[in-house]
Short mmCIF file of C-alpha atoms in Angstrom, two decimals:
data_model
loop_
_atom_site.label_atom_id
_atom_site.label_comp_id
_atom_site.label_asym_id
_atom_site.label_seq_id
_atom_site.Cartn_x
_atom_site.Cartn_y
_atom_site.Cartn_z
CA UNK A 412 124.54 63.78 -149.86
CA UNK A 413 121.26 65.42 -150.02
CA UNK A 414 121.20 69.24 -149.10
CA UNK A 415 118.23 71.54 -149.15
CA UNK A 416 118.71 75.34 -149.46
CA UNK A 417 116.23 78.17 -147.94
CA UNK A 418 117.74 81.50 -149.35
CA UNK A 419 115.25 83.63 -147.66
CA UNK A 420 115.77 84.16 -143.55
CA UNK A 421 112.93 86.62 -143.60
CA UNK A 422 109.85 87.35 -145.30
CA UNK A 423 106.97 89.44 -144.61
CA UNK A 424 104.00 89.53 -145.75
CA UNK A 425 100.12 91.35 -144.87
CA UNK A 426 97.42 89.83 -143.64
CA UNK A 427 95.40 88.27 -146.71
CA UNK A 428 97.86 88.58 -148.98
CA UNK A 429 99.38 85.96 -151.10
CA UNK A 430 103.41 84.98 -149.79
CA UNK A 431 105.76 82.58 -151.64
CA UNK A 432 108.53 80.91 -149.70
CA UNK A 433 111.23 79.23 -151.91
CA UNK A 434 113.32 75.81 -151.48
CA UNK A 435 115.73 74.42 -153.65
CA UNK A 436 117.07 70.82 -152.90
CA UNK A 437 119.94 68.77 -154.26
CA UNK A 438 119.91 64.82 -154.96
CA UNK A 439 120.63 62.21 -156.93
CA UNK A 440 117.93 60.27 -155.71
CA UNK A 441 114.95 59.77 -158.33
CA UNK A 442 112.20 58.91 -155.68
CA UNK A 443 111.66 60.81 -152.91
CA UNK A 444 109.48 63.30 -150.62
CA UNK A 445 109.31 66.84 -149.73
CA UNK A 446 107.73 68.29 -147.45
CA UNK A 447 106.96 72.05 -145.49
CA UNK A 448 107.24 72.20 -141.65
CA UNK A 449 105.84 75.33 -139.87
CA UNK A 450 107.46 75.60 -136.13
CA UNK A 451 105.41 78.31 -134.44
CA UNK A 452 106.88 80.02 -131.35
CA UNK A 453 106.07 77.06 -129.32
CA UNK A 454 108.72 75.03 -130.79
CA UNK A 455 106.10 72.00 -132.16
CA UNK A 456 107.27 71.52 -135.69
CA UNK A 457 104.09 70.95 -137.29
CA UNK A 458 103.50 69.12 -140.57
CA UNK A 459 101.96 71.42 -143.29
CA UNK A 460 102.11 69.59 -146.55
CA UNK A 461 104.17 66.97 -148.46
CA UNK A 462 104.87 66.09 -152.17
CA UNK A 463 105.68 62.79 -153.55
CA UNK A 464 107.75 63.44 -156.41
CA UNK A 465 106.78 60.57 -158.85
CA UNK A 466 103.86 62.78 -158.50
CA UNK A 467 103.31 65.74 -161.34
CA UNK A 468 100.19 67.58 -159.43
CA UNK A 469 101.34 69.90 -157.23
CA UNK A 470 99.89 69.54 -153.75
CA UNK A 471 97.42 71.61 -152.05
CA UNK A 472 96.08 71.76 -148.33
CA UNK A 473 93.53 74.69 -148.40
CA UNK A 474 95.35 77.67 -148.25
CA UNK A 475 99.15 76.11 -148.77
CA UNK A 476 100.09 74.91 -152.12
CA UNK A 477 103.23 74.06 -153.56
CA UNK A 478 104.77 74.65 -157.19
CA UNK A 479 107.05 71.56 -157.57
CA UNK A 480 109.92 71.81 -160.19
CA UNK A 481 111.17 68.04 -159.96
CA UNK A 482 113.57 69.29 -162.74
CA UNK A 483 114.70 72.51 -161.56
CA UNK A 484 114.89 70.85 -158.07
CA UNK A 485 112.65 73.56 -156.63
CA UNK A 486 110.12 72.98 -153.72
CA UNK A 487 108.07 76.81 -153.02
CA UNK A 488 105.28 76.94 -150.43
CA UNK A 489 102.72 79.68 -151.61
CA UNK A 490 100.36 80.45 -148.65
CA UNK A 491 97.14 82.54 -149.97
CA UNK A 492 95.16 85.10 -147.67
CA UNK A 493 97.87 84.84 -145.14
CA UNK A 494 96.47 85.09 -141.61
CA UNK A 495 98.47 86.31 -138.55
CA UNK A 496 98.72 82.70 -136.75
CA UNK A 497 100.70 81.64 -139.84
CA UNK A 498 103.49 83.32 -138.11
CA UNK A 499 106.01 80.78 -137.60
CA UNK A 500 109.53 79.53 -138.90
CA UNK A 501 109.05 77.85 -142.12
CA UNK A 502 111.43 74.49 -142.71
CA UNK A 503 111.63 72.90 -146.24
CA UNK A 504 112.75 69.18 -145.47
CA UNK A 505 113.52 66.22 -147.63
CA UNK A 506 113.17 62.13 -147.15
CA UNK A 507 114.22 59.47 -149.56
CA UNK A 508 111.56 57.05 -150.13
CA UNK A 509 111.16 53.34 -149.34
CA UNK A 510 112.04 53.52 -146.08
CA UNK A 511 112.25 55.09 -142.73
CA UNK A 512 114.94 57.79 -142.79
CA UNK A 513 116.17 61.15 -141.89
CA UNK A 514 114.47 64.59 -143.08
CA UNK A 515 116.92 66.55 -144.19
CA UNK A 516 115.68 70.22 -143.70
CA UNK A 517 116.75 73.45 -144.94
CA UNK A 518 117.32 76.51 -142.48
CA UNK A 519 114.47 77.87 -142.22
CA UNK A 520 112.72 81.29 -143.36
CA UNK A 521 110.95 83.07 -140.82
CA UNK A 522 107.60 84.67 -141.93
CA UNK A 523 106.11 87.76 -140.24
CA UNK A 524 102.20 88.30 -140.76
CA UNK A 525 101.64 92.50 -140.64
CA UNK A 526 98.06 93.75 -140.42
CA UNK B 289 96.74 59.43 -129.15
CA UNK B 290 98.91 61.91 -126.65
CA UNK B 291 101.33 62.16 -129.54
CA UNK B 292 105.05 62.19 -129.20
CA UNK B 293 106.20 62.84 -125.43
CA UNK B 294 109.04 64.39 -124.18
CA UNK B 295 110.47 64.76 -120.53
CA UNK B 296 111.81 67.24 -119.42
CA UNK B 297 110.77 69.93 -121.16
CA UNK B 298 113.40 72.22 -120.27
CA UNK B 299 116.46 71.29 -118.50
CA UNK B 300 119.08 73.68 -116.81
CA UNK B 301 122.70 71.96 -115.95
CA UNK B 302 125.89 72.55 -114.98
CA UNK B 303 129.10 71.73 -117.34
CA UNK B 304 129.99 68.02 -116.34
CA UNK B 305 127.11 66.97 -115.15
CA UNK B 306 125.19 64.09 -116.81
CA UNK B 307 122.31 64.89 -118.86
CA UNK B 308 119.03 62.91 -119.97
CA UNK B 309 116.73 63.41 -122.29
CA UNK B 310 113.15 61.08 -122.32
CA UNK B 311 111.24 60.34 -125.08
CA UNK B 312 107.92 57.86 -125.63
CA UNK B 313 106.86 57.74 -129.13
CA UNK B 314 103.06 57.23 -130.28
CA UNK B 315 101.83 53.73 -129.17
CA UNK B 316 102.77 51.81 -132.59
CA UNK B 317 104.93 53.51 -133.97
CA UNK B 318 108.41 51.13 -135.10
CA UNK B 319 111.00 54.28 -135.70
CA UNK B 320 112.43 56.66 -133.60
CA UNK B 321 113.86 59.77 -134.28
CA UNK B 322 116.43 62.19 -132.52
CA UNK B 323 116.60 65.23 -133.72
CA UNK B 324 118.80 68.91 -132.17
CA UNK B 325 117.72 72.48 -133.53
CA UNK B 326 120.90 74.96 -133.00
CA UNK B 327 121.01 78.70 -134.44
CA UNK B 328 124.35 77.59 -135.79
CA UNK B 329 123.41 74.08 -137.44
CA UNK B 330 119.66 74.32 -137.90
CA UNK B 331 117.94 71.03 -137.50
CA UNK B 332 119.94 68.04 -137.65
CA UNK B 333 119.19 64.17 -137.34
CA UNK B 334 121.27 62.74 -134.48
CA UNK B 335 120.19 59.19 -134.28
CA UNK B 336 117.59 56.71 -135.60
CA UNK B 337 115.85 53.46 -134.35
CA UNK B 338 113.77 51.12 -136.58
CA UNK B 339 112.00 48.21 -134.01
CA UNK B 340 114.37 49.49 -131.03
CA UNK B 341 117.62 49.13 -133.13
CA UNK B 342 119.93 51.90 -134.16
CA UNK B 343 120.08 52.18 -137.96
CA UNK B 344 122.19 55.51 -138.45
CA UNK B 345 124.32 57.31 -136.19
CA UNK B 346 126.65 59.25 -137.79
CA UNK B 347 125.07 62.58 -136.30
CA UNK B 348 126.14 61.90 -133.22
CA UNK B 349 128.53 64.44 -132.50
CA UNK B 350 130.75 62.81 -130.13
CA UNK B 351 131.28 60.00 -127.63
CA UNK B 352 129.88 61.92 -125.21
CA UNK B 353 126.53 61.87 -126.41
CA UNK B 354 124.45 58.09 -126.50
CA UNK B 355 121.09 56.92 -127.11
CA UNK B 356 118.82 53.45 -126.04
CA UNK B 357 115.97 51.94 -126.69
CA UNK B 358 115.51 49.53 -124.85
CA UNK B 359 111.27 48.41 -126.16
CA UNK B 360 109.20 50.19 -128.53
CA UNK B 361 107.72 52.76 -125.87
CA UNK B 362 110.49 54.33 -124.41
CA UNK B 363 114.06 56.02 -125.83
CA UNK B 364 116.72 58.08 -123.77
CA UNK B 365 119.24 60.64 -125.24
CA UNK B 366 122.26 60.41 -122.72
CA UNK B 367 125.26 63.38 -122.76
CA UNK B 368 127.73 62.83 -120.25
CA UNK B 369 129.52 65.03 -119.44
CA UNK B 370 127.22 68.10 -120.94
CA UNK B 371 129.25 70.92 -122.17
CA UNK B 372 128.06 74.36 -123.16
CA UNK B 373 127.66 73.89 -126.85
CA UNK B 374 125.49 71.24 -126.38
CA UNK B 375 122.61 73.93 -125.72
CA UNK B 376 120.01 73.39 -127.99
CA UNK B 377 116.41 72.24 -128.66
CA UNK B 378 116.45 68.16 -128.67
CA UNK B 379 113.61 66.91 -130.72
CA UNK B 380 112.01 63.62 -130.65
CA UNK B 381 109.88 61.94 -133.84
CA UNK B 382 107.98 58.67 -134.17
CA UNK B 383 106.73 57.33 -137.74
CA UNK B 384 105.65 54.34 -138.82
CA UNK B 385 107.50 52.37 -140.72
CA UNK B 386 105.27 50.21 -143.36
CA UNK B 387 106.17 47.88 -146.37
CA UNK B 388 105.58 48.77 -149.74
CA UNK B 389 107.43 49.61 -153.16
CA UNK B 390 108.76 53.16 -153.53
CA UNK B 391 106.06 54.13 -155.80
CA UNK B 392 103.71 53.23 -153.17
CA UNK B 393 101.39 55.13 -150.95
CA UNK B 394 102.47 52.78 -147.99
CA UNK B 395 105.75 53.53 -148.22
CA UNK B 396 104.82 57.25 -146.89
CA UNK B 397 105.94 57.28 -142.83
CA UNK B 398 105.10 60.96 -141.55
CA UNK B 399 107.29 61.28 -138.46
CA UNK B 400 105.46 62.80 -135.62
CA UNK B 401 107.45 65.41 -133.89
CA UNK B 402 107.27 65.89 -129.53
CA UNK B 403 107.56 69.52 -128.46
CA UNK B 404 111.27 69.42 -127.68
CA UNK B 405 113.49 69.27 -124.70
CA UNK B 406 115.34 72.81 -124.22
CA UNK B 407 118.62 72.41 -122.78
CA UNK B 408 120.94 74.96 -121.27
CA UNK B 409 124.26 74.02 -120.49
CA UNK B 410 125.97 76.34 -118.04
#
């Protein structure tokens, strides 16, 4: 069974700066996608950026990027010049490919944004 | 699109008493998703539909919880009877189920999350 592993409940980081949330994942699948959820206090989980991983480049959505270890089974979300509404619960979450099935997601680290 | 919607948004009971949770996914969209957020378990898939039919159920926790989907547009989460440590945040997610190889950039489905039903079992 696939698990995914957040080892960090809590980071915190200041306002602009650079933070680096990790993810490690466990399969035996070769195929498959990862993928960052942020869940704000509202509760909307909210899609921040995914990774194919028959893919090599890591993926980037303007401020979030990802360093993707395929080998190492690591999935980190690095968020540059942090703002404070990037405040949220973080979830790392995995999918097998090909068709339409469960995430799997980690348990979540929980950023604070200081100024 | 109004996205994923969920009714009711929060819902207080008492032990015993029936429970149901609403869910219409975005106009489309061929799988269905239930999902429950605890502090204890984290997020946890509960139940999926692909065109109205259940594919995997083995997070259902118990007999006392059930699901439907009866057409494409509507799904219902059922407990009966609710019991305390069912509390939790029930989550509802609609994707898009398309054909293509694994390789392929069709094969992506990003599921589409509502904002959650909280419920409070006293």
């Amino acid at each position: 069974a696939q698990t995914v592993t957040q080892s960090q409940p809590e980071m915190s980081v200041q306002e602009a700066e650079t933070v680096t949330l990790s993810c490690t994942y466990d399969t035996s699948e070769s195929d498959y996608y990862l993928f960052w959820y942020k869940q704000p206090p509202s509760r909307q989980m909210i899609l921040v950026i995914r990774q194919e991983a028959y893919k090599q480049q890591n993926a980037t959505e303007n401020r979030f990027s990802v360093n993707f270890q395929k080998a190492a089974k690591s999935f980190s979300l690095k968020i540059s010049d942090s703002q404070l509404g990037d405040a949220a619960m973080y979830f790392c979450a995995y999918r097998r490919t090909g068709t339409a099935s469960k995430l799997t997601f980690g348990t979540g680290t929980r950023l604070q944004v200081t100024l | 699109d109004a996205g994923v919607i969920q009714s009711p948004r929060h819902e207080v009971t008492e032990m015993g008493q029936e429970v149901t949770l609403r869910c219409k996914p975005i106009s489309g969209h061929n799988s269905l998703f239930w999902y429950r957020q605890t502090m204890m378990r984290g997020l946890e898939l509960l139940i999926y539909f692909n065109n109205n039919v259940p594919i995997d159920d083995s997070g259902m926790p118990e007999d006392r919880f059930s699901a439907k989907m009866p057409n494409a547009s509507f799904s219902t989460l059922k407990i009966q009877p609710s019991e305390p440590r069912d509390s939790a945040v029930y989550f509802c997610a609609s994707s898009l189920r398309l054909a293509g190889g694994s390789n392929s950039y069709y094969s992506y489905n990003e599921q589409f999350f509502g904002p959650g039903t909280r419920l409070t079992v006293l």
